[in-house]
Coordinates of C-alpha atoms and ligand atoms in Angstrom, one line a residue:
X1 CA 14.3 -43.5 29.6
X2 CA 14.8 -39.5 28.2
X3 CA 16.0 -39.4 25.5
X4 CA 17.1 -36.6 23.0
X5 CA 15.7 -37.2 19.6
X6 CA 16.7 -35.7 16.0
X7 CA 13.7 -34.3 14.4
X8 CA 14.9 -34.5 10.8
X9 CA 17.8 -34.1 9.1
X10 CA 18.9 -30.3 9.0
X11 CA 20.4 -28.4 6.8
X12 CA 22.3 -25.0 7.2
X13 CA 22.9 -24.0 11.0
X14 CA 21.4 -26.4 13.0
X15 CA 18.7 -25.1 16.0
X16 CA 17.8 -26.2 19.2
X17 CA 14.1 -27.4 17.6
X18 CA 16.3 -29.6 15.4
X19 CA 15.8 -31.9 18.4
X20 CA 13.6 -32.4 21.1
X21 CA 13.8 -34.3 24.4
X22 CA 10.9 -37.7 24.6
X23 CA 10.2 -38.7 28.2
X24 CA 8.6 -42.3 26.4
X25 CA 11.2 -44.7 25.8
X26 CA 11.1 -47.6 28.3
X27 CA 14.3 -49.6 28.8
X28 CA 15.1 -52.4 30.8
X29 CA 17.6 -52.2 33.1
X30 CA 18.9 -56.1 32.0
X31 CA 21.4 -57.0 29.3
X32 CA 19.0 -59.4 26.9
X33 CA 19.7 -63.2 27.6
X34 CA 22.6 -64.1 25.6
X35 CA 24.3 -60.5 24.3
X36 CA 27.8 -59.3 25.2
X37 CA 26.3 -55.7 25.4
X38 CA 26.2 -53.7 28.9
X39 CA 23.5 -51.9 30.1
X40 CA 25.4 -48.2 31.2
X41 CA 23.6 -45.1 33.2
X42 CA 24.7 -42.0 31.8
X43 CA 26.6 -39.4 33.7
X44 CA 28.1 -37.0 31.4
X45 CA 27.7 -36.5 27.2
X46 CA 30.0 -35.0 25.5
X47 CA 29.0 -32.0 22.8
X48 CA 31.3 -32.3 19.6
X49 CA 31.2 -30.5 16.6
X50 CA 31.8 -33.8 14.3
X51 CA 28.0 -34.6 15.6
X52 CA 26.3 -31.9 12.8
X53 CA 27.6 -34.4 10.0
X54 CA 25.6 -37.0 11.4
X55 CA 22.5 -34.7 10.9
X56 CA 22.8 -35.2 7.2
X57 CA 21.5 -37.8 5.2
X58 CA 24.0 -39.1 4.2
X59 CA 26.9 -41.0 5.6
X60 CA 29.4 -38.6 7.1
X61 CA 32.8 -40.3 5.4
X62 CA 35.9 -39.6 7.2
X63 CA 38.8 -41.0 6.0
X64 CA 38.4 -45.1 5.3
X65 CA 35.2 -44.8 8.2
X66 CA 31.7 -44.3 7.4
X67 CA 30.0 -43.0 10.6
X68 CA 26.5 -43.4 10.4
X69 CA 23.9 -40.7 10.5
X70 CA 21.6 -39.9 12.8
X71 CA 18.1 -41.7 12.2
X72 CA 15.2 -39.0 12.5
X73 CA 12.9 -39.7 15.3
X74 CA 15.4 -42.0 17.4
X75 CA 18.2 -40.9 20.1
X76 CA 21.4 -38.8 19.0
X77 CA 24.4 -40.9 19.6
X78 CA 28.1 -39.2 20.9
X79 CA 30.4 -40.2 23.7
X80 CA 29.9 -39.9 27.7
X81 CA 31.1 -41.0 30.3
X82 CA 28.8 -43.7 31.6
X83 CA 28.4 -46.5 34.8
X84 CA 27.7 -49.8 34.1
X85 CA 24.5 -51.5 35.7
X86 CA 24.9 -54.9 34.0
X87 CA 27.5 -56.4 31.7
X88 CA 26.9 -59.7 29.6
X89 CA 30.7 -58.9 28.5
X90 CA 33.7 -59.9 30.4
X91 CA 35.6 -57.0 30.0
X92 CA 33.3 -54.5 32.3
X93 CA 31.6 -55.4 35.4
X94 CA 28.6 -53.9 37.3
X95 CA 29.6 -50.7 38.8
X96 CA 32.6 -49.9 35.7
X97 CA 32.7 -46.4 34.4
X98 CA 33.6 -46.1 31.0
X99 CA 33.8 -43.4 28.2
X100 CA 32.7 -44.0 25.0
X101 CA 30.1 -43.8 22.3
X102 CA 26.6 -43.8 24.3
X103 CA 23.4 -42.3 23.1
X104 CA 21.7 -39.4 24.2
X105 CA 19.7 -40.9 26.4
X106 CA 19.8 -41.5 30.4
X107 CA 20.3 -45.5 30.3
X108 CA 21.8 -46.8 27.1
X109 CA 22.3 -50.7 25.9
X110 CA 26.0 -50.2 24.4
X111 CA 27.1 -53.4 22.4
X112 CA 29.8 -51.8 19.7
X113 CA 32.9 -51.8 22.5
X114 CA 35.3 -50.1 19.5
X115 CA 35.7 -46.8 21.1
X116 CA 34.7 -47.5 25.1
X117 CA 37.6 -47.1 27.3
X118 CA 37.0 -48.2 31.1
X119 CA 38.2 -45.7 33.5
X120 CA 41.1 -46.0 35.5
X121 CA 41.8 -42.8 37.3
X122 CA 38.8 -41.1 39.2
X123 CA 40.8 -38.9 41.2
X124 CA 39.7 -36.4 38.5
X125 CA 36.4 -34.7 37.8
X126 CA 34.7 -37.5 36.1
X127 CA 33.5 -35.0 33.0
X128 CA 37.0 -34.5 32.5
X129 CA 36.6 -38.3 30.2
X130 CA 34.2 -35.6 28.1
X131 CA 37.7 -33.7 27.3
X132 CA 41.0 -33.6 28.1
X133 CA 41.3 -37.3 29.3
X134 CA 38.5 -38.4 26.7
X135 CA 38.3 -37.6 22.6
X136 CA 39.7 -33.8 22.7
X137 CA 42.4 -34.9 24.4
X138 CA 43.5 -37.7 22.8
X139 CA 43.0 -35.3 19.3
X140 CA 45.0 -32.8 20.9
X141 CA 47.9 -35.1 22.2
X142 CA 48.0 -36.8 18.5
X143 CA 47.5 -33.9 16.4
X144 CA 50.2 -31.9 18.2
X145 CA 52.9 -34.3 19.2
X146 CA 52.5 -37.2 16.1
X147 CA 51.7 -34.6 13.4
X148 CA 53.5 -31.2 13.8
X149 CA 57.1 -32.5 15.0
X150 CA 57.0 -30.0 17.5
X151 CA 60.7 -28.5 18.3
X152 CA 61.5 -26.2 21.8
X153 CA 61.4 -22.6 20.3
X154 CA 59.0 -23.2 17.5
X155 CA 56.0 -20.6 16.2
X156 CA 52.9 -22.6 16.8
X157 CA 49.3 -20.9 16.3
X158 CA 46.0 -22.1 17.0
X159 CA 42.6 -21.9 15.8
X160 CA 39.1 -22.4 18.0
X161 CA 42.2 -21.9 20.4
X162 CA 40.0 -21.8 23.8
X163 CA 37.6 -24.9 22.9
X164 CA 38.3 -28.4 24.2
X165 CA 41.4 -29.6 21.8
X166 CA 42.6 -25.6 21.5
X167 CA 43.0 -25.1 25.1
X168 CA 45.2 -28.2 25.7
X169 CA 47.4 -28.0 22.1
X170 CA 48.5 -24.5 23.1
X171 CA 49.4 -25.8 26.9
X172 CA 51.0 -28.6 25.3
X173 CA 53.4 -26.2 23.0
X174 CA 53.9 -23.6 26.1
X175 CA 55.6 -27.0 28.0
X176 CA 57.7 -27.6 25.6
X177 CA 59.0 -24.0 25.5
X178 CA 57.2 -22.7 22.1
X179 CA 56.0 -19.6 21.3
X180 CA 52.1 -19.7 21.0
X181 CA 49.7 -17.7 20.0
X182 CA 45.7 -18.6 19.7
X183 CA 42.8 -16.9 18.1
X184 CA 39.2 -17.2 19.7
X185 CA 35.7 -15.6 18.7
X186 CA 34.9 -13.2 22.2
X187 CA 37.4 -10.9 24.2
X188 CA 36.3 -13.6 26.9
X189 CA 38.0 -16.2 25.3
X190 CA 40.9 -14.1 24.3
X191 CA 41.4 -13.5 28.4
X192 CA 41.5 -17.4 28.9
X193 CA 44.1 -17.7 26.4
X194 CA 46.5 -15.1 27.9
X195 CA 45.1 -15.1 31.7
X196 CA 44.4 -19.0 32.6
X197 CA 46.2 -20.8 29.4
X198 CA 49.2 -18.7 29.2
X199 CA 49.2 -18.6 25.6
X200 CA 52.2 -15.6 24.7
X201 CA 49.4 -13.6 22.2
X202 CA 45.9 -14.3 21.9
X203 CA 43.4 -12.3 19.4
X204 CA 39.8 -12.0 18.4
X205 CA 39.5 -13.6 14.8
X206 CA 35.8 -11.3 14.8
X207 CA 37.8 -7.6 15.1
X208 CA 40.2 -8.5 12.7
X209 CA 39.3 -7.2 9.1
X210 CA 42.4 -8.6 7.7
X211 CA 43.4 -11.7 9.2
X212 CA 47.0 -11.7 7.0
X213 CA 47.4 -8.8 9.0
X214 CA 47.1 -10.2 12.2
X215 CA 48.9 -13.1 11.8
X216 CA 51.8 -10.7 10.6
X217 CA 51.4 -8.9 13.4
X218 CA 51.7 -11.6 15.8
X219 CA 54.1 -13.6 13.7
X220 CA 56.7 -11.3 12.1
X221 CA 59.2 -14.2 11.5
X222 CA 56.4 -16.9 10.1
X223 CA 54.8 -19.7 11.5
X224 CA 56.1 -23.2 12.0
X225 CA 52.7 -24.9 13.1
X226 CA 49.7 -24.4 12.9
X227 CA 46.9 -26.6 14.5
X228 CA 44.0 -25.7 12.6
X229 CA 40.4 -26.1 13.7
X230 CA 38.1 -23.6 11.5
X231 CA 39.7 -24.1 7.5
X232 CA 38.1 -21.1 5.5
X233 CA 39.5 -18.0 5.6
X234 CA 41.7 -18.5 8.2
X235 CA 43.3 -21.2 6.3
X236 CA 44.0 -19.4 3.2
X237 CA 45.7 -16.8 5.6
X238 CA 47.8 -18.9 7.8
X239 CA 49.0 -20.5 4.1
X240 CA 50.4 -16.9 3.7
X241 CA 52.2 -16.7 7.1
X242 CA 54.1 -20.1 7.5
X243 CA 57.8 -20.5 7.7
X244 CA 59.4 -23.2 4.9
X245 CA 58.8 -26.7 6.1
X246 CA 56.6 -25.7 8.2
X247 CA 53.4 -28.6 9.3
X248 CA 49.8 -28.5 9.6
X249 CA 47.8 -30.6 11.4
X250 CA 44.2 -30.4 9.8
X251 CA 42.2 -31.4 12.6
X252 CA 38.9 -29.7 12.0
X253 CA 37.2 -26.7 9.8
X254 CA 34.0 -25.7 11.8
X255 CA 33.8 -23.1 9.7
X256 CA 32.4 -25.1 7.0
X257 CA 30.3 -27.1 8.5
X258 CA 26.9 -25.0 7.8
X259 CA 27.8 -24.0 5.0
X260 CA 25.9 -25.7 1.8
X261 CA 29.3 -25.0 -0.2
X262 CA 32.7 -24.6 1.5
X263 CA 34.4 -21.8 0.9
X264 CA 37.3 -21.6 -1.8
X265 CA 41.1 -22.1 -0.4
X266 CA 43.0 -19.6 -2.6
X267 CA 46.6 -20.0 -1.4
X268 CA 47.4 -23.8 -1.6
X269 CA 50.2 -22.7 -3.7
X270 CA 52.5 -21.9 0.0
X271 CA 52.3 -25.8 0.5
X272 CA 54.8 -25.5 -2.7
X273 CA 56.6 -22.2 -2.1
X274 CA 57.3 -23.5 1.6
X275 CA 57.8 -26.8 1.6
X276 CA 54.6 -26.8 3.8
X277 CA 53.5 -31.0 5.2
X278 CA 49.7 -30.6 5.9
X279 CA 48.2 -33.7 7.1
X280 CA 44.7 -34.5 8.4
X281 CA 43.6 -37.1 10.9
X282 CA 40.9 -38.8 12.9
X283 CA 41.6 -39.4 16.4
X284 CA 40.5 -43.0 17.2
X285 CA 43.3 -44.1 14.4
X286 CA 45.5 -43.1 17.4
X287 CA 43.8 -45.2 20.2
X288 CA 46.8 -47.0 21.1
X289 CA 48.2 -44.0 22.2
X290 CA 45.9 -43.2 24.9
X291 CA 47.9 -45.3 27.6
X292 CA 51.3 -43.0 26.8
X293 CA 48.8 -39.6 26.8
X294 CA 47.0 -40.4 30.2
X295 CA 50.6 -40.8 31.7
X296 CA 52.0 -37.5 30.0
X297 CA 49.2 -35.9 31.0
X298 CA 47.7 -37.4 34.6
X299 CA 50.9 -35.8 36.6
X300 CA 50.6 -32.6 34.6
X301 CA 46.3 -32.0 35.9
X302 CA 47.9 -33.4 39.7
X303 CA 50.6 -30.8 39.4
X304 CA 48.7 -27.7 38.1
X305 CA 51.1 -27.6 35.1
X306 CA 48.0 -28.3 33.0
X307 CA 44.2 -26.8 33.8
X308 CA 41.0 -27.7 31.9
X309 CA 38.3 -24.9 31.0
X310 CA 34.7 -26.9 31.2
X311 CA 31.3 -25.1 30.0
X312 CA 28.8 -27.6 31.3
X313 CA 24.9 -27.7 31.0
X314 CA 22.8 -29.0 33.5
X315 CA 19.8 -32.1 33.0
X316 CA 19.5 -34.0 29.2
X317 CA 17.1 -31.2 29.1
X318 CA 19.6 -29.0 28.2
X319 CA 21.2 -31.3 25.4
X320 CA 19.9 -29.9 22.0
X321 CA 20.9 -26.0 23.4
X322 CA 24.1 -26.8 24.6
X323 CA 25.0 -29.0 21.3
X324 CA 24.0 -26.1 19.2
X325 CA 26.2 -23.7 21.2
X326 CA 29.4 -25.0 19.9
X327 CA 28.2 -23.3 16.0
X328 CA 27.0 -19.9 17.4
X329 CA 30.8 -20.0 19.3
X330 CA 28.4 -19.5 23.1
X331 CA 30.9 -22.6 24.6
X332 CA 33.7 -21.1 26.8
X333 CA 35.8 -24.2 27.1
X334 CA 34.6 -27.9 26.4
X335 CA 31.1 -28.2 26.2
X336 CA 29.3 -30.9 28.5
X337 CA 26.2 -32.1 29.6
X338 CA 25.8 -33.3 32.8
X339 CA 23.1 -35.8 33.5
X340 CA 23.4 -37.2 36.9
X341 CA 26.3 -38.0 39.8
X342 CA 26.4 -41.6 39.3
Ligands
NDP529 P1 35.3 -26.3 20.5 O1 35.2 -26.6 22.0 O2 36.4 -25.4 20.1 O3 33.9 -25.6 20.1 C1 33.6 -25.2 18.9 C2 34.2 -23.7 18.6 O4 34.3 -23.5 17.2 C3 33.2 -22.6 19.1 O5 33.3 -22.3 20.4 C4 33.7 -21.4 18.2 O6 34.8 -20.8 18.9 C5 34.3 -22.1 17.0 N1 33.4 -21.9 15.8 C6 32.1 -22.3 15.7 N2 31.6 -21.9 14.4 C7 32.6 -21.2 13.8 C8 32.8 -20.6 12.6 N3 31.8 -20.6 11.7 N4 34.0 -20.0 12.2 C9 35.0 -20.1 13.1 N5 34.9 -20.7 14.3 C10 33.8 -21.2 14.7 O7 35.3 -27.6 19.7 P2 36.4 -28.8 19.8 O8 37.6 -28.3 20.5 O9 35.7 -30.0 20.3 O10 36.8 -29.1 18.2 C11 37.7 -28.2 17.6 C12 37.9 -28.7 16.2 O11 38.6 -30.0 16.2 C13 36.6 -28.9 15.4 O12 36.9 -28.4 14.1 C14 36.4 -30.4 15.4 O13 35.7 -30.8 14.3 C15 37.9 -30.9 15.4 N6 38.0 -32.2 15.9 C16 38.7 -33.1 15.1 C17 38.9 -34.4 15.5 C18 39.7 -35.4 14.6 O14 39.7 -36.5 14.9 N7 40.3 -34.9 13.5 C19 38.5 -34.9 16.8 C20 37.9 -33.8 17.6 C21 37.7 -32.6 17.2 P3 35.2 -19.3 18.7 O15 34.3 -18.5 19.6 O16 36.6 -19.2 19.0 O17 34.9 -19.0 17.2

């Protein structure tokens, strides 16, 4: 069983020799005598930025959850999308797929069913259960539709716009007749927004020396949502650029994630001035809302009304580089690694 391992806990930006891939752990391919757990073949993982919090020593806390760090010199853990081999559980039988948490690894023993979601619809690329029918999409459908109020007409900006939630938020608002505009790291990603997403503006957060500025530019009459991914300095500008009563989702700050001490928010006061809600979330509280976000969204992929940007890497191999990817801003699109057909 390959597996990719954590070396040690890291600190600062994490590296591709934070991990490496061991080609010694046997498995068998039985659920034990007795356990509810299935035994699942790996097909897809998923890369996620939450994943360098569980690099640290201590418990990453979000919100009333503690999820556990990663234990040096054992398997990463994340989601996938996965094929059962054998089930001691009622609910999945041999030859299920299912997304869920899974462990870097090619066979995993799964036996904490909170998260794993059997899959329904394979008329889609399976990886798509990586993304915009799996945790990205789910944060994007929540964030966007149960957070901001969104209203036909509205300003909505986007952070990390071109990345796995980015991509589908902004197609979201576009649907529903907004005007959007996203902000990505390379002139490539800055194409996809415009070109492929349809996003009304789209800049280059990297060429802008004064990011009150751009916003300014883009936004002469304020913004009414903003969907933020990075915090930081972007934060503290967007605070200077929304409209009265205007919402914030606070979905993610990558931005701070490497850094040993997050960076200052200097404008909080424009929550006051404006009337601003800002409200942060975790995805899985929203689980029960999958079943109403695979029907919005199903018809949309069939259609064409709704298309899916995918930067996938090839073999387990390929794991610890393609995980690291998503901090250097390398990812064009969700990040995935593909492990085998089925
Ligand atoms: P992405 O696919 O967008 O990949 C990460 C991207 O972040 C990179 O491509 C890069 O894009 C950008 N980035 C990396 N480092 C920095 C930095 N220092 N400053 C600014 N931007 C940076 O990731 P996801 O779509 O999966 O996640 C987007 C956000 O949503 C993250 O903050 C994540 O933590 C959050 N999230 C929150 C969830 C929740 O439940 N609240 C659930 C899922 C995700 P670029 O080139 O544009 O800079």
């Amino acid at each position: 069983n390959k597996q990719v391992i954590l070396k040690d806990y890291v600190s600062g930006f994490p590296k591709e020799s934070d991990m490496y891939v061991s080609r010694n752990g046997t498995m068998k391919l039985k659920v034990p005598e007795g356990s509810n757990g299935i035994v699942v073949k790996n097909l897809y993982l998923s890369c996620d930025p939450y994943m360098r919090s569980r690099m640290i020593k201590n418990k990453a806390i979000t919100g009333n959850y503690y999820i556990d760090s990663f234990k040096p010199g054992s398997p990463i853990l994340g989601l996938g999308v996965a094929k059962v081999l054998d089930s001691g559980n009622p609910n999945f039988k041999k030859g299920d797929l299912v997304w869920g948490r899974t462990g870097w690894e090619e066979y995993s023993l799964i036996t904490d069913f909170q998260n794993m979601f059997k899959i329904q619809h394979t008329e889609v690329p399976m990886s798509y259960y990586t993304g915009i029918l799996g945790m990205p999409g789910l944060t994007a459908y929540a964030g966007f539709y149960e957070l901001c109020s969104p209203k036909k007409g509205e300003n909505v900006f986007i952070s990390t716009a071109s990345g796995a939630v980015g991509q589908l938020v902004g197609q979201f608002a576009k649907l529903l007749g907004c005007y959007v505009v996203g902000s990505a790291g390379s002139k490539e990603k800055v194409n996809l927004l415009k070109n492929k997403f349809h996003f009304n503006e789209a800049f280059n957060y990297k060429e802008e020396l004064d990011l009150d500025a751009a916003l300014k530019r883009y936004f002469p009459e304020g913004i009414d949502i903003y969907f933020e991914n990075v915090g930081g300095k972007m934060l503290d500008a967007v605070l200077l650029n929304m409209r009265a009563h205007g919402r914030i989702a606070a979905c993610g700050m990558i931005s701070q994630h490497n850094l040993d001490k997050p960076e200052g928010v200097h404008n909080l006061m424009h929550l006051i001035y404006k009337r601003i809600r800002i409200e942060g979330f975790f995805v899985f509280d929203y689980n029960h809302l999958y079943p109403k976000f695979l029907e919005l969204v199903l018809p949309q992929i069939a259609e064409g009304k709704i298309v899916y940007v995918e930067d996938i890497a090839e073999g387990l191999e390929s794991g610890p580089a393609a995980l690291i990817r998503l901090f250097s801003g390398l990812n064009i699109g969700k990040q995935v690694v593909f492990i085998t057909q089925e």
